[in-house]
Amino acid sequence: MTNPLGSAAGALLATSAAGVLAATPLPAEAAPAAASTQTQYRTATVDGLKIFYREAGRADAPTIVLLHGFPTSSHMYRELIPALADRFHVIAPDYVGFGQSDAPSNTKFSYTFDNLTAHVSGLLDQLHLNSYVLYMQDYGGPIGFRIFAAHPERVKGLVVQNTNAYLEGVGDMPKQVFLPLWEKRDATTEAAARTFLKPETTQFQYSFGAKNPEAISPDNWVHDQALLDRPGTDAYQIDLLADYKTNVGLYESWHAAFRKYQPKTLIVWGKNDPFFIPAGAEAFKKDLPKAKLVWLDGGHFALEENVPLVASEIKIAFAGQ
């Protein structure tokens, strides 16, 4: 149908409208705020290995470092990052062997929690970060608590989400697998530990205890499992499961650091988690009596259904620091 304005008049109107929009300034804060919340995907070389990390927010805002769990990566924080980036400078790294970071074989790299921590610390040093809040889930706890114990002056607060520093928090399911592995590592105990690398276990970690399992994107376990299934990954993941006993061995020293330094602490815990059970959340209150505990309706990866609540609690606790 013919344009009733005529082609010339229509073109003139479009040009005029574009000119008006271009000449109309945005509110002073609108453009920078929108730009700062966009996630950037970056890499750095730490001790010869590529470390991938996500970054968002203004560099002059308070920094929060998001430390992911097993078997995932910084991918687990893909929705939390923009939800925090209007108030925080957000850094979310992938550990060596996880996500988009380098994943050398276990014959070329010793997969221990000490070494994973060293590379995260090396990244933070390279980014000249010496003041930050640590958000920790699952494997993120042993890494974050090591960082805190080594540099308590840098850590302005802790956000604890389904990660343990107390034996009370270890559920029966992981106990049955890991206690025998820690006592004696052999073909039998390794075979039991390999059940944690299976696709059905990865899916179970996301779906069990969820408020609405149909709201959990299957992209989560498909993404994680694809990385777990890379050749050689099973070997170093078993090394890490065996090395987890070193974390338990450090629990008392972490408790002492909690008591001594009393970091401001927010605990957000999926109350239906069968791996790291609610008693583990309550246990932090023994050494951090001022910690705020918020129960989440969810399982091990409770963040999947609770990003708005968690982001709000973090801002209330730490955005003013």
mmCIF file of N, CA, C and O in Angstrom, residues 13-57:
data_model
loop_
_atom_site.group_PDB
_atom_site.id
_atom_site.type_symbol
_atom_site.label_atom_id
_atom_site.label_comp_id
_atom_site.label_asym_id
_atom_site.label_seq_id
_atom_site.Cartn_x
_atom_site.Cartn_y
_atom_site.Cartn_z
ATOM 1 N N LEU A 13 10.260 13.037 7.742
ATOM 2 C CA LEU A 13 9.791 12.832 9.101
ATOM 3 C C LEU A 13 10.752 11.941 9.886
ATOM 4 O O LEU A 13 11.092 12.234 11.034
ATOM 5 N N ALA A 14 11.213 10.858 9.231
ATOM 6 C CA ALA A 14 12.151 9.951 9.912
ATOM 7 C C ALA A 14 13.438 10.654 10.271
ATOM 8 O O ALA A 14 13.986 10.499 11.353
ATOM 9 N N THR A 15 13.943 11.482 9.332
ATOM 10 C CA THR A 15 15.181 12.214 9.584
ATOM 11 C C THR A 15 15.014 13.201 10.723
ATOM 12 O O THR A 15 15.875 13.347 11.597
ATOM 13 N N SER A 16 13.870 13.877 10.760
ATOM 14 C CA SER A 16 13.618 14.854 11.815
ATOM 15 C C SER A 16 13.530 14.185 13.176
ATOM 16 O O SER A 16 14.075 14.664 14.171
ATOM 17 N N ALA A 17 12.829 13.038 13.221
ATOM 18 C CA ALA A 17 12.694 12.318 14.485
ATOM 19 C C ALA A 17 14.050 11.856 14.998
ATOM 20 O O ALA A 17 14.350 11.966 16.183
ATOM 21 N N ALA A 18 14.886 11.349 14.096
ATOM 22 C CA ALA A 18 16.229 10.907 14.503
ATOM 23 C C ALA A 18 17.027 12.068 15.048
ATOM 24 O O ALA A 18 17.766 11.937 16.026
ATOM 25 N N GLY A 19 16.862 13.241 14.425
ATOM 26 C CA GLY A 19 17.594 14.408 14.882
ATOM 27 C C GLY A 19 17.153 14.843 16.264
ATOM 28 O O GLY A 19 17.969 15.217 17.109
ATOM 29 N N VAL A 20 15.838 14.788 16.535
ATOM 30 C CA VAL A 20 15.335 15.165 17.851
ATOM 31 C C VAL A 20 15.862 14.219 18.922
ATOM 32 O O VAL A 20 16.310 14.631 19.992
ATOM 33 N N LEU A 21 15.836 12.885 18.613
ATOM 34 C CA LEU A 21 16.328 11.923 19.582
ATOM 35 C C LEU A 21 17.807 12.109 19.873
ATOM 36 O O LEU A 21 18.264 12.028 21.009
ATOM 37 N N ALA A 22 18.564 12.378 18.819
ATOM 38 C CA ALA A 22 20.008 12.554 18.992
ATOM 39 C C ALA A 22 20.315 13.786 19.810
ATOM 40 O O ALA A 22 21.299 13.837 20.549
ATOM 41 N N ALA A 23 19.462 14.811 19.688
ATOM 42 C CA ALA A 23 19.724 16.075 20.380
ATOM 43 C C ALA A 23 19.221 16.065 21.803
ATOM 44 O O ALA A 23 19.513 16.972 22.577
ATOM 45 N N THR A 24 18.402 15.060 22.177
ATOM 46 C CA THR A 24 17.838 15.011 23.521
ATOM 47 C C THR A 24 18.779 14.273 24.447
ATOM 48 O O THR A 24 19.019 13.089 24.264
ATOM 49 N N PRO A 25 19.374 14.941 25.446
ATOM 50 C CA PRO A 25 20.337 14.265 26.325
ATOM 51 C C PRO A 25 19.651 13.275 27.249
ATOM 52 O O PRO A 25 18.522 13.489 27.682
ATOM 53 N N LEU A 26 20.315 12.161 27.508
ATOM 54 C CA LEU A 26 19.827 11.208 28.493
ATOM 55 C C LEU A 26 20.065 11.777 29.878
ATOM 56 O O LEU A 26 20.928 12.636 30.074
ATOM 57 N N PRO A 27 19.309 11.311 30.900
ATOM 58 C CA PRO A 27 19.626 11.719 32.269
ATOM 59 C C PRO A 27 21.089 11.427 32.576
ATOM 60 O O PRO A 27 21.651 10.435 32.111
ATOM 61 N N ALA A 28 21.691 12.264 33.378
ATOM 62 C CA ALA A 28 23.141 12.204 33.595
ATOM 63 C C ALA A 28 23.618 10.828 34.020
ATOM 64 O O ALA A 28 24.682 10.378 33.633
ATOM 65 N N GLU A 29 22.798 10.107 34.853
ATOM 66 C CA GLU A 29 23.263 8.834 35.362
ATOM 67 C C GLU A 29 22.874 7.654 34.487
ATOM 68 O O GLU A 29 23.360 6.545 34.686
ATOM 69 N N ALA A 30 21.989 7.835 33.514
ATOM 70 C CA ALA A 30 21.421 6.699 32.797
ATOM 71 C C ALA A 30 22.451 5.954 31.956
ATOM 72 O O ALA A 30 22.595 4.748 32.059
ATOM 73 N N ALA A 31 23.181 6.655 31.100
ATOM 74 C CA ALA A 31 24.117 5.979 30.198
ATOM 75 C C ALA A 31 25.235 5.257 30.943
ATOM 76 O O ALA A 31 25.480 4.082 30.699
ATOM 77 N N PRO A 32 25.921 5.896 31.917
ATOM 78 C CA PRO A 32 26.991 5.187 32.623
ATOM 79 C C PRO A 32 26.483 3.974 33.383
ATOM 80 O O PRO A 32 27.112 2.930 33.396
ATOM 81 N N ALA A 33 25.295 4.093 34.028
ATOM 82 C CA ALA A 33 24.779 2.975 34.805
ATOM 83 C C ALA A 33 24.487 1.791 33.911
ATOM 84 O O ALA A 33 24.808 0.655 34.219
ATOM 85 N N ALA A 34 23.864 2.046 32.764
ATOM 86 C CA ALA A 34 23.537 0.964 31.849
ATOM 87 C C ALA A 34 24.796 0.292 31.319
ATOM 88 O O ALA A 34 24.881 -0.923 31.226
ATOM 89 N N ALA A 35 25.786 1.110 30.994
ATOM 90 C CA ALA A 35 27.024 0.556 30.449
ATOM 91 C C ALA A 35 27.772 -0.251 31.502
ATOM 92 O O ALA A 35 28.343 -1.300 31.211
ATOM 93 N N SER A 36 27.767 0.193 32.760
ATOM 94 C CA SER A 36 28.581 -0.448 33.783
ATOM 95 C C SER A 36 28.055 -1.821 34.182
ATOM 96 O O SER A 36 28.793 -2.639 34.699
ATOM 97 N N THR A 37 26.756 -2.084 33.972
ATOM 98 C CA THR A 37 26.209 -3.370 34.380
ATOM 99 C C THR A 37 26.432 -4.460 33.331
ATOM 100 O O THR A 37 26.152 -5.625 33.589
ATOM 101 N N GLN A 38 26.934 -4.097 32.172
ATOM 102 C CA GLN A 38 27.171 -5.088 31.129
ATOM 103 C C GLN A 38 28.393 -5.930 31.474
ATOM 104 O O GLN A 38 29.452 -5.414 31.812
ATOM 105 N N THR A 39 28.241 -7.246 31.388
ATOM 106 C CA THR A 39 29.340 -8.151 31.726
ATOM 107 C C THR A 39 30.386 -8.169 30.621
ATOM 108 O O THR A 39 30.062 -8.268 29.439
ATOM 109 N N GLN A 40 31.649 -8.069 31.023
ATOM 110 C CA GLN A 40 32.776 -8.197 30.104
ATOM 111 C C GLN A 40 33.435 -9.560 30.347
ATOM 112 O O GLN A 40 33.539 -10.019 31.494
ATOM 113 N N TYR A 41 33.897 -10.180 29.276
ATOM 114 C CA TYR A 41 34.495 -11.519 29.362
ATOM 115 C C TYR A 41 35.977 -11.400 29.053
ATOM 116 O O TYR A 41 36.367 -11.086 27.931
ATOM 117 N N ARG A 42 36.817 -11.674 30.058
ATOM 118 C CA ARG A 42 38.234 -11.357 29.951
ATOM 119 C C ARG A 42 39.101 -12.539 30.376
ATOM 120 O O ARG A 42 38.633 -13.484 31.003
ATOM 121 N N THR A 43 40.370 -12.449 30.056
ATOM 122 C CA THR A 43 41.339 -13.457 30.489
ATOM 123 C C THR A 43 42.605 -12.767 30.980
ATOM 124 O O THR A 43 42.908 -11.636 30.585
ATOM 125 N N ALA A 44 43.312 -13.456 31.838
ATOM 126 C CA ALA A 44 44.622 -13.009 32.310
ATOM 127 C C ALA A 44 45.507 -14.240 32.413
ATOM 128 O O ALA A 44 45.021 -15.361 32.589
ATOM 129 N N THR A 45 46.800 -14.050 32.308
ATOM 130 C CA THR A 45 47.741 -15.156 32.447
ATOM 131 C C THR A 45 48.330 -15.117 33.853
ATOM 132 O O THR A 45 48.944 -14.126 34.255
ATOM 133 N N VAL A 46 48.122 -16.189 34.588
ATOM 134 C CA VAL A 46 48.611 -16.299 35.967
ATOM 135 C C VAL A 46 49.495 -17.533 36.058
ATOM 136 O O VAL A 46 49.029 -18.651 35.824
ATOM 137 N N ASP A 47 50.757 -17.327 36.348
ATOM 138 C CA ASP A 47 51.725 -18.430 36.423
ATOM 139 C C ASP A 47 51.653 -19.324 35.191
ATOM 140 O O ASP A 47 51.678 -20.563 35.278
ATOM 141 N N GLY A 48 51.559 -18.693 34.027
ATOM 142 C CA GLY A 48 51.607 -19.410 32.763
ATOM 143 C C GLY A 48 50.298 -20.016 32.303
ATOM 144 O O GLY A 48 50.251 -20.630 31.227
ATOM 145 N N LEU A 49 49.224 -19.848 33.065
ATOM 146 C CA LEU A 49 47.935 -20.417 32.694
ATOM 147 C C LEU A 49 46.908 -19.315 32.458
ATOM 148 O O LEU A 49 46.881 -18.314 33.181
ATOM 149 N N LYS A 50 46.053 -19.538 31.460
ATOM 150 C CA LYS A 50 44.999 -18.568 31.158
ATOM 151 C C LYS A 50 43.872 -18.729 32.167
ATOM 152 O O LYS A 50 43.308 -19.804 32.337
ATOM 153 N N ILE A 51 43.552 -17.628 32.832
ATOM 154 C CA ILE A 51 42.433 -17.600 33.768
ATOM 155 C C ILE A 51 41.348 -16.708 33.175
ATOM 156 O O ILE A 51 41.575 -15.529 32.921
ATOM 157 N N PHE A 52 40.194 -17.300 32.972
ATOM 158 C CA PHE A 52 39.036 -16.565 32.440
ATOM 159 C C PHE A 52 38.263 -15.940 33.603
ATOM 160 O O PHE A 52 38.142 -16.534 34.675
ATOM 161 N N TYR A 53 37.757 -14.724 33.380
ATOM 162 C CA TYR A 53 36.910 -14.126 34.413
ATOM 163 C C TYR A 53 35.883 -13.191 33.789
ATOM 164 O O TYR A 53 36.073 -12.651 32.710
ATOM 165 N N ARG A 54 34.779 -13.048 34.490
ATOM 166 C CA ARG A 54 33.730 -12.105 34.112
ATOM 167 C C ARG A 54 33.868 -10.875 34.986
ATOM 168 O O ARG A 54 34.174 -10.984 36.184
ATOM 169 N N GLU A 55 33.634 -9.715 34.390
ATOM 170 C CA GLU A 55 33.793 -8.464 35.129
ATOM 171 C C GLU A 55 32.674 -7.505 34.743
ATOM 172 O O GLU A 55 32.273 -7.429 33.583
ATOM 173 N N ALA A 56 32.164 -6.787 35.713
ATOM 174 C CA ALA A 56 31.136 -5.786 35.462
ATOM 175 C C ALA A 56 31.180 -4.741 36.570
ATOM 176 O O ALA A 56 31.778 -4.959 37.627
ATOM 177 N N GLY A 57 30.540 -3.607 36.327
ATOM 178 C CA GLY A 57 30.487 -2.545 37.323
ATOM 179 C C GLY A 57 31.620 -1.558 37.194
ATOM 180 O O GLY A 57 32.607 -1.792 36.494
#
